[in-house]
Amino acid sequence: MHKNVSASRKLWKLGSKDWNTQYFDFNKDGDLVVKEGNNIYNIRYLAEKMGTSLEILFPFIIEERIEDFLDLSFQLSKKVGYKGKFFYHYPMKVNQNKEVVMAMVSEGAHLETSSFNDLWLVKKMLEQESFNPNIRILCSGPKTDKYINLIDDLQHKGVKIFPLIEGPNELKFLQHSKYDVGIRLDMPVKAASYWNKPIDRFGFSAKEIIDMGSFKNLKIIHYHIGSQIEKLSDVIGPIKYALDVYFKVKEKNPSLDTLDIGGGMPIPYTRNRSYPVDKLMDKIFTLIVKESEKRGMPHPNLVCEWGRYIVAPAQITIFKIIDSKLISSKKADAKKWYVIDGSFMNDLLDTWAIGQKWSVIPLNNKRDDKLQDVWLAGSSCDSDDIYTGVHGSVTLPDYDMNDGEPMYIAVLDTGAYQDPLAAHHCMLSSPLKIVAENGHIVVARKRETPDEVGKNFGW
Ligand SMILES: *Cc1c(COP(=O)(O)O)cnc(C)c1O
């Protein structure tokens, strides 16, 4: 007999738009499935067939999220009478996987690059004619000679490309160049985000930008205060500040027509919802309309670069439990260690770097009636290679190695940042990566052999 599916669905918070799990469910055998229209992917089956550790990317989730987001923005801008143009730029550093970027572009996203190598991928896409020539590219990151030459090259080929000036040296050679440029504003406003540091590493103060006077090619005021901004007011406050700077700078720079508010829209990793995107977008458009009309000025175009928000829910990471061990200390919040056949430190590195929290669920609901508070340990030898949950432990079905059937878990929302940060501590191989699309499974990255991992170290 199998457990009650609706109870399991509720227990693991599946099937809910609030948690971005509307595509996830358990089937009649209790296996975790992901539904793409009429296609259904049985995740337990894929884990058994492909082996673990395993990453599964679902491009259709990206496509749906972009489509919903662009529709929503269009509806809200009409509703509040916003007359500017709205551009969504996908920041490629969040996940450069080809299927991710292609899914973005196919649904109307523009791009933002963070380096020469990022932009190199854009050039490859251009050569393969895989995007619409109207696409717009914003270029962040240090403008090395190579980077500038590539910007030049793409501009010659007709791509609409905008370097964003981030430092004094870049200012010198971009201020009066042939490019339309943006300039990065250093935001002195505090926000509840790990990345909102009280140091002015990037960009220029408002006063510095205003004092620069006029340059003919200035189009964009850009800022980025941090990722996963937990409070709505911490998004709105900086926009208000930036709009004030925008209108002051526009007095001497009539070419200026766009405000770029960077990234930061959060993901409910811990299933504690912060603020809904429609409420935020409504507030943003309303604020721009109000501040523009107060000054009798045209509404600036708006750019946003929310990466994590679109991509994180489109990938999951699967591990098998390969050992369990009782925790003897009575003071511990957990009773057992579960050891996984992958590594938090390598494969989900933010767990270690910034204390990232995750939603962890089983791939089958058969053991759902007996739950256990556990800690998860990675396969490296490092005592830091652990995940101890949102409130001191991870709740998972109780598991006894001796009961014969393997137990698998899925870590949800792993699509943002984890692949680019991945490492090879203890020479462990990265997870096999597959892409599930239109009912087909394609291997995007084979399981690394010892020779392949060794190559990184000169072997
Ligand atoms: C990292 C980054 C982003 C993306 O931030 P998210 O929190 O993922 O939305 C956007 N713009 C810039 C300039 C960035 O550095």
Coordinates of C-alpha atoms and ligand atoms in Angstrom, one line a residue:
M1 CA 0.0 0.0 0.0
H2 CA 1.2 3.5 -0.8
K3 CA 0.9 6.5 1.4
N4 CA -1.7 9.2 0.8
V5 CA -0.5 11.3 -2.0
S6 CA -2.2 14.5 -1.0
A7 CA -0.8 14.3 2.6
S8 CA 2.7 13.8 1.1
R9 CA 2.2 16.7 -1.3
K10 CA 1.3 18.9 1.6
L11 CA 4.1 17.6 3.8
W12 CA 6.7 18.5 1.2
K13 CA 5.0 21.6 0.0
L14 CA 4.6 20.4 -3.5
G15 CA 2.1 21.6 -6.1
S16 CA 2.2 25.2 -4.8
K17 CA 2.9 28.3 -6.9
D18 CA 3.9 30.1 -3.7
W19 CA 6.9 27.8 -3.4
N20 CA 7.5 27.4 -7.1
T21 CA 6.6 23.7 -6.8
Q22 CA 3.5 23.7 -9.0
Y23 CA 5.2 21.3 -11.4
F24 CA 6.1 18.8 -8.7
D25 CA 3.9 15.9 -7.4
F26 CA 3.9 12.3 -6.3
N27 CA 2.5 9.7 -8.6
K28 CA 0.4 6.7 -7.6
D29 CA 3.5 4.7 -6.7
G30 CA 4.6 7.5 -4.5
D31 CA 7.5 8.6 -6.8
L32 CA 8.4 12.2 -7.2
V33 CA 7.4 13.4 -10.7
V34 CA 7.8 16.7 -12.6
K35 CA 5.1 17.6 -15.1
E36 CA 5.8 19.6 -18.2
G37 CA 2.4 19.8 -19.9
N38 CA 1.6 16.2 -20.9
N39 CA 5.2 15.0 -20.3
I40 CA 5.9 13.5 -16.9
Y41 CA 9.4 12.9 -15.6
N42 CA 9.7 10.3 -12.9
I43 CA 12.6 11.6 -10.8
R44 CA 13.1 8.4 -8.8
Y45 CA 13.3 6.4 -12.0
L46 CA 15.8 8.9 -13.5
A47 CA 18.0 8.8 -10.4
E48 CA 18.1 5.0 -10.7
K49 CA 18.7 5.0 -14.4
M50 CA 21.3 7.8 -14.6
G51 CA 22.9 7.3 -11.2
T52 CA 23.5 9.9 -8.6
S53 CA 24.7 12.5 -7.8
L54 CA 22.5 14.1 -10.5
E55 CA 21.4 17.5 -11.5
I56 CA 18.3 17.9 -13.5
L57 CA 17.6 21.1 -15.4
F58 CA 14.0 21.9 -16.6
P59 CA 14.2 24.6 -19.3
F60 CA 10.4 24.8 -19.5
I61 CA 10.3 26.2 -16.0
I62 CA 12.6 29.0 -17.0
E63 CA 10.4 29.6 -20.1
E64 CA 7.2 29.7 -18.0
R65 CA 8.7 32.0 -15.4
I66 CA 10.0 34.5 -18.0
E67 CA 6.7 34.4 -19.9
D68 CA 4.7 35.0 -16.7
F69 CA 7.1 37.7 -15.6
L70 CA 7.0 39.6 -18.9
D71 CA 3.2 39.3 -19.1
L72 CA 2.8 40.5 -15.6
S73 CA 5.1 43.5 -16.2
F74 CA 3.2 44.4 -19.4
Q75 CA -0.1 44.2 -17.6
L76 CA 1.0 46.2 -14.6
S77 CA 2.7 48.9 -16.6
K78 CA -0.5 49.4 -18.6
K79 CA -2.5 49.5 -15.4
V80 CA -0.5 52.3 -13.8
G81 CA 0.1 54.2 -17.0
Y82 CA 3.8 53.6 -17.3
K83 CA 5.0 54.9 -20.7
G84 CA 8.6 53.8 -20.7
K85 CA 10.0 50.5 -22.1
F86 CA 10.7 47.6 -19.9
F87 CA 13.6 45.3 -20.6
Y88 CA 14.5 42.1 -18.7
H89 CA 18.2 41.3 -19.0
Y90 CA 19.3 37.8 -17.8
P91 CA 22.6 38.0 -15.9
M92 CA 24.5 35.1 -17.4
K93 CA 26.8 34.6 -14.4
V94 CA 23.8 33.1 -12.5
N95 CA 23.9 30.0 -14.7
Q96 CA 25.7 29.9 -18.1
N97 CA 24.4 26.5 -19.1
K98 CA 23.5 26.7 -22.7
E99 CA 19.9 25.4 -22.2
V100 CA 19.4 28.1 -19.6
V101 CA 20.6 31.0 -21.8
M102 CA 18.7 29.6 -24.8
A103 CA 15.5 29.3 -22.8
M104 CA 15.8 32.9 -21.7
V105 CA 16.5 34.3 -25.1
S106 CA 13.7 32.3 -26.7
E107 CA 11.2 33.9 -24.4
G108 CA 12.4 37.5 -25.0
A109 CA 15.0 38.0 -22.3
H110 CA 18.0 40.3 -23.1
L111 CA 21.4 39.5 -21.6
E112 CA 23.9 40.9 -19.2
T113 CA 27.4 39.6 -19.2
S114 CA 29.9 39.8 -16.3
S115 CA 33.2 39.0 -18.2
F116 CA 34.9 38.6 -21.5
N117 CA 34.2 34.8 -21.3
D118 CA 30.5 35.4 -20.8
L119 CA 30.4 37.7 -23.8
W120 CA 32.3 35.1 -25.8
L121 CA 29.3 32.8 -25.4
V122 CA 27.1 35.6 -26.8
K123 CA 29.4 35.8 -29.8
K124 CA 29.0 32.1 -30.3
M125 CA 25.2 32.4 -30.1
L126 CA 25.4 35.2 -32.7
E127 CA 27.4 33.0 -35.0
Q128 CA 25.0 30.2 -34.6
E129 CA 22.2 32.6 -35.4
S130 CA 20.5 31.6 -32.2
F131 CA 19.0 34.9 -31.2
N132 CA 16.9 37.7 -32.5
P133 CA 19.2 40.6 -33.7
N134 CA 17.1 43.0 -31.6
I135 CA 18.6 41.6 -28.5
R136 CA 20.3 44.0 -26.1
I137 CA 23.5 43.2 -24.2
L138 CA 24.7 45.0 -21.1
C139 CA 28.3 44.4 -20.2
S140 CA 29.4 44.5 -16.5
G141 CA 32.7 43.5 -15.0
P142 CA 36.2 44.9 -15.6
K143 CA 36.6 46.0 -19.2
T144 CA 39.9 44.4 -20.1
D145 CA 41.3 45.0 -23.5
K146 CA 40.0 41.6 -24.7
Y147 CA 36.6 42.4 -23.4
I148 CA 36.5 45.8 -25.1
N149 CA 37.7 44.4 -28.4
L150 CA 34.9 41.8 -28.3
I151 CA 32.3 44.5 -27.4
D152 CA 33.7 46.4 -30.5
D153 CA 33.5 43.3 -32.7
L154 CA 29.9 42.6 -31.7
Q155 CA 28.9 46.2 -32.1
H156 CA 30.3 46.1 -35.7
K157 CA 28.1 43.1 -36.3
G158 CA 25.1 45.1 -35.4
V159 CA 24.4 43.9 -31.8
K160 CA 23.0 46.5 -29.5
I161 CA 25.6 46.5 -26.8
F162 CA 26.1 48.7 -23.8
P163 CA 29.2 48.7 -21.6
L164 CA 28.5 49.7 -18.0
I165 CA 31.2 51.9 -16.5
E166 CA 32.2 50.7 -13.1
G167 CA 35.5 52.4 -12.3
P168 CA 37.7 55.5 -13.0
N169 CA 39.9 53.8 -15.7
E170 CA 36.8 52.6 -17.6
L171 CA 35.3 56.1 -17.3
K172 CA 38.4 57.6 -19.0
F173 CA 38.1 55.5 -22.2
L174 CA 34.3 54.9 -22.3
Q175 CA 33.0 58.4 -21.4
H176 CA 33.5 59.9 -24.9
S177 CA 33.6 56.7 -26.9
K178 CA 31.4 55.6 -29.8
Y179 CA 29.4 53.3 -27.5
D180 CA 26.1 54.0 -25.8
V181 CA 27.1 53.4 -22.2
G182 CA 25.7 53.1 -18.7
I183 CA 27.3 54.1 -15.5
R184 CA 27.2 52.3 -12.2
L185 CA 25.8 54.1 -9.2
D186 CA 27.2 53.1 -5.8
M187 CA 24.1 52.8 -3.7
P188 CA 24.5 54.2 -0.1
V189 CA 21.2 52.7 1.0
K190 CA 21.2 49.7 3.3
A191 CA 19.3 46.5 2.4
A192 CA 18.8 43.2 4.2
S193 CA 20.9 41.0 1.9
Y194 CA 24.1 39.0 2.5
W195 CA 25.8 41.0 -0.3
N196 CA 24.8 44.5 0.8
K197 CA 28.2 45.5 2.3
P198 CA 29.1 48.9 3.7
I199 CA 32.0 49.2 1.2
D200 CA 32.0 51.1 -2.0
R201 CA 33.7 48.5 -4.3
F202 CA 31.6 49.2 -7.4
G203 CA 30.7 52.3 -9.3
F204 CA 30.5 56.0 -8.4
S205 CA 28.7 58.0 -5.8
A206 CA 25.7 60.1 -6.8
K207 CA 27.8 63.3 -6.3
E208 CA 30.6 61.9 -8.5
I209 CA 28.2 61.1 -11.3
I210 CA 26.4 64.4 -11.1
D211 CA 29.8 66.3 -11.1
M212 CA 30.9 64.4 -14.2
G213 CA 28.8 66.9 -16.2
S214 CA 27.7 66.0 -19.7
F215 CA 28.7 63.1 -21.9
K216 CA 26.9 62.5 -25.1
N217 CA 26.8 58.7 -25.0
L218 CA 25.3 58.2 -21.6
K219 CA 22.1 56.1 -21.7
I220 CA 21.8 54.2 -18.5
I221 CA 22.1 54.7 -14.8
H222 CA 22.7 51.2 -13.3
Y223 CA 23.1 49.8 -9.8
H224 CA 23.0 46.5 -8.1
I225 CA 22.8 46.3 -4.3
G226 CA 22.8 42.5 -3.8
S227 CA 21.0 39.2 -4.2
Q228 CA 18.1 37.7 -2.4
I229 CA 16.9 41.0 -1.0
E230 CA 14.5 39.9 1.8
K231 CA 12.4 43.0 2.2
L232 CA 10.3 44.8 -0.3
S233 CA 11.1 48.2 1.2
D234 CA 14.8 47.5 0.6
V235 CA 14.1 47.2 -3.2
I236 CA 11.9 50.3 -3.3
G237 CA 14.1 52.6 -1.2
P238 CA 17.1 52.3 -3.6
I239 CA 14.9 52.9 -6.7
K240 CA 13.7 56.1 -5.1
Y241 CA 17.3 57.2 -4.5
A242 CA 18.4 56.2 -8.0
L243 CA 15.5 58.0 -9.6
D244 CA 16.5 61.2 -7.9
V245 CA 20.0 60.7 -9.2
Y246 CA 18.7 59.8 -12.7
F247 CA 16.7 63.1 -13.0
K248 CA 19.6 65.2 -11.8
V249 CA 22.0 63.6 -14.2
K250 CA 19.4 63.9 -17.0
E251 CA 19.5 67.7 -16.7
K252 CA 23.0 67.7 -18.3
N253 CA 22.6 64.5 -20.2
P254 CA 19.5 64.5 -22.4
S255 CA 20.6 61.2 -23.9
L256 CA 20.0 59.4 -20.6
D257 CA 16.8 57.4 -20.9
T258 CA 17.1 54.2 -18.8
L259 CA 17.3 53.2 -15.2
D260 CA 18.7 49.7 -14.5
I261 CA 17.9 48.4 -11.0
G262 CA 20.1 45.3 -11.1
G263 CA 19.2 42.0 -9.5
G264 CA 17.9 40.9 -6.1
M265 CA 14.4 39.5 -6.3
P266 CA 14.4 36.6 -3.7
I267 CA 13.4 32.9 -3.9
P268 CA 11.5 31.3 -1.1
Y269 CA 14.2 28.7 -0.4
T270 CA 13.0 28.2 3.2
R271 CA 9.3 28.3 2.2
N272 CA 9.0 31.5 4.1
R273 CA 7.5 33.8 1.6
S274 CA 8.8 37.3 1.6
Y275 CA 6.9 39.4 -1.0
P276 CA 5.1 38.5 -4.3
V277 CA 6.5 39.7 -7.6
D278 CA 3.3 41.3 -8.7
K279 CA 3.2 43.5 -5.6
L280 CA 6.8 44.6 -6.2
M281 CA 6.4 45.3 -9.9
D282 CA 3.2 47.3 -9.2
K283 CA 5.1 49.4 -6.7
I284 CA 8.1 49.9 -9.0
F285 CA 6.0 51.1 -11.9
T286 CA 3.8 53.3 -9.7
L287 CA 6.9 54.9 -8.1
I288 CA 8.5 55.6 -11.5
V289 CA 5.3 57.2 -12.8
K290 CA 4.9 59.3 -9.7
E291 CA 8.5 60.5 -9.5
S292 CA 8.6 61.4 -13.2
E293 CA 5.3 63.2 -13.2
K294 CA 6.3 65.2 -10.1
R295 CA 9.1 66.6 -12.2
G296 CA 7.3 66.8 -15.5
M297 CA 9.7 64.4 -17.1
P298 CA 9.2 61.5 -19.4
H299 CA 9.2 58.1 -17.7
P300 CA 12.7 56.4 -17.9
N301 CA 12.9 53.0 -19.5
L302 CA 13.4 50.3 -16.9
V303 CA 15.9 47.4 -16.9
C304 CA 15.9 44.7 -14.3
E305 CA 18.4 41.9 -14.0
W306 CA 16.8 39.4 -11.7
G307 CA 18.7 36.2 -12.2
R308 CA 18.2 34.0 -9.2
Y309 CA 14.4 34.6 -9.2
I310 CA 14.0 33.2 -12.7
V311 CA 16.5 30.4 -12.7
A312 CA 16.8 28.8 -9.2
P313 CA 13.5 26.8 -9.3
A314 CA 14.4 25.3 -12.7
Q315 CA 17.0 22.9 -11.4
I316 CA 17.1 20.2 -8.7
T317 CA 20.0 18.2 -7.4
I318 CA 19.6 14.5 -6.5
F319 CA 21.6 12.5 -4.0
K320 CA 21.5 9.0 -2.7
I321 CA 21.8 8.3 1.0
I322 CA 24.9 6.1 1.3
D323 CA 25.2 5.8 5.1
S324 CA 23.4 6.8 8.2
K325 CA 24.9 7.2 11.7
L326 CA 23.4 8.0 15.0
I327 CA 24.3 11.3 16.6
S328 CA 25.1 10.6 20.3
S329 CA 25.0 14.1 21.7
K330 CA 21.7 14.8 23.4
K331 CA 22.2 18.5 22.8
A332 CA 22.1 18.1 19.0
D333 CA 19.0 19.2 17.1
A334 CA 19.2 16.0 15.0
K335 CA 19.2 12.3 15.8
K336 CA 21.1 10.9 12.7
W337 CA 23.6 11.8 10.1
Y338 CA 22.7 11.0 6.5
V339 CA 25.7 10.8 4.3
I340 CA 25.0 11.7 0.6
D341 CA 26.9 10.6 -2.5
G342 CA 27.8 14.1 -3.4
S343 CA 29.1 17.2 -1.6
F344 CA 27.5 20.4 -0.3
M345 CA 30.9 22.0 -0.4
N346 CA 31.5 21.1 -4.0
D347 CA 28.1 20.8 -5.7
L348 CA 26.0 23.3 -3.6
L349 CA 28.8 25.5 -2.5
D350 CA 26.7 28.3 -1.1
T351 CA 25.7 26.0 1.7
W352 CA 29.3 26.4 3.0
A353 CA 30.0 29.9 1.7
I354 CA 27.0 31.9 2.8
G355 CA 24.9 29.5 4.9
Q356 CA 22.4 28.9 2.1
K357 CA 19.2 27.1 3.1
W358 CA 17.5 24.6 1.0
S359 CA 14.2 22.7 0.7
V360 CA 15.1 18.9 0.8
I361 CA 12.5 16.3 -0.1
P362 CA 12.5 12.5 -0.6
L363 CA 12.1 11.0 -4.1
N364 CA 9.4 8.6 -2.9
N365 CA 6.7 9.0 -0.2
K366 CA 6.7 5.4 1.1
R367 CA 8.5 6.3 4.3
D368 CA 6.6 9.5 4.9
D369 CA 4.8 8.3 8.0
K370 CA 8.0 8.1 10.0
L371 CA 10.0 11.2 10.0
Q372 CA 13.4 11.9 11.5
D373 CA 15.4 15.1 12.3
V374 CA 18.7 14.6 10.6
W375 CA 21.9 16.4 9.5
L376 CA 23.2 15.8 6.0
A377 CA 26.9 15.2 5.4
G378 CA 28.7 15.3 2.0
S379 CA 31.1 12.8 0.7
S380 CA 34.3 14.9 1.2
C381 CA 36.5 14.4 4.2
D382 CA 35.7 18.0 5.4
S383 CA 33.8 18.5 8.6
D384 CA 32.4 21.7 7.0
D385 CA 30.7 19.6 4.2
I386 CA 27.3 19.5 5.9
Y387 CA 23.8 20.9 5.7
T388 CA 21.9 21.3 9.0
G389 CA 18.7 22.7 7.8
V390 CA 16.7 25.9 8.3
H391 CA 16.1 25.6 12.1
G392 CA 18.9 23.3 13.1
S393 CA 17.9 20.1 11.4
V394 CA 16.5 18.7 8.2
T395 CA 13.3 16.7 8.4
L396 CA 13.3 13.6 6.2
P397 CA 11.8 10.1 6.3
D398 CA 13.6 7.8 8.8
Y399 CA 15.9 5.5 7.0
D400 CA 17.5 2.2 8.0
M401 CA 20.3 1.0 5.7
N402 CA 19.2 -2.5 6.4
D403 CA 15.7 -2.3 4.9
G404 CA 17.0 -3.0 1.4
E405 CA 15.5 -0.2 -0.7
P406 CA 17.8 2.8 -1.4
M407 CA 16.7 6.3 -0.4
Y408 CA 17.1 9.3 -2.6
I409 CA 16.6 13.0 -1.8
A410 CA 16.2 16.0 -4.0
V411 CA 17.5 19.5 -3.1
L412 CA 15.1 22.0 -4.8
D413 CA 15.8 25.4 -6.3
T414 CA 19.5 24.7 -7.1
G415 CA 19.5 26.4 -10.5
A416 CA 21.2 29.7 -9.5
Y417 CA 24.9 30.1 -8.9
Q418 CA 25.8 26.6 -7.7
D419 CA 27.1 25.2 -11.0
P420 CA 29.5 28.1 -11.7
L421 CA 30.8 28.0 -8.1
A422 CA 31.3 24.2 -8.1
A423 CA 34.6 22.7 -6.9
H424 CA 36.5 19.4 -6.7
H425 CA 37.4 19.0 -3.1
C426 CA 38.8 15.5 -2.5
M427 CA 38.8 15.0 -6.3
L428 CA 35.1 14.3 -6.2
S429 CA 33.4 14.3 -9.6
S430 CA 30.7 16.8 -10.2
P431 CA 27.1 15.5 -10.5
L432 CA 26.0 14.2 -13.9
K433 CA 23.9 16.9 -15.4
I434 CA 20.8 16.2 -17.5
V435 CA 18.3 18.4 -19.3
A436 CA 14.7 17.3 -19.3
E437 CA 12.8 19.0 -22.2
N438 CA 9.8 18.0 -24.3
G439 CA 9.7 14.5 -22.8
H440 CA 13.4 13.9 -23.7
I441 CA 16.5 13.6 -21.5
V442 CA 19.8 14.9 -22.8
V443 CA 23.1 14.6 -20.9
A444 CA 24.5 18.1 -20.6
R445 CA 27.6 17.1 -18.6
K446 CA 28.8 13.5 -18.4
R447 CA 29.9 12.1 -15.1
E448 CA 33.6 13.1 -14.8
T449 CA 36.1 10.3 -14.8
P450 CA 39.1 10.4 -12.5
D451 CA 41.3 11.4 -15.5
E452 CA 39.0 14.3 -16.3
V453 CA 39.0 15.6 -12.7
G454 CA 42.8 15.0 -12.6
K455 CA 43.4 17.2 -15.7
N456 CA 42.4 20.3 -13.7
F457 CA 45.4 19.5 -11.5
G458 CA 48.0 18.8 -14.2
W459 CA 47.6 15.0 -14.3
Ligands
LIG1 C1 24.7 39.1 -9.7 C2 24.1 40.2 -10.4 C3 22.8 40.2 -10.8 C4 21.8 39.0 -10.4 O1 21.4 39.1 -9.1 P1 20.2 38.1 -8.6 O2 20.2 38.3 -7.2 O3 20.6 36.8 -9.1 O4 19.0 38.6 -9.2 C5 22.3 41.2 -11.5 N1 23.1 42.3 -11.9 C6 24.4 42.4 -11.5 C7 25.2 43.5 -11.9 C8 24.9 41.3 -10.8 O5 26.2 41.4 -10.4

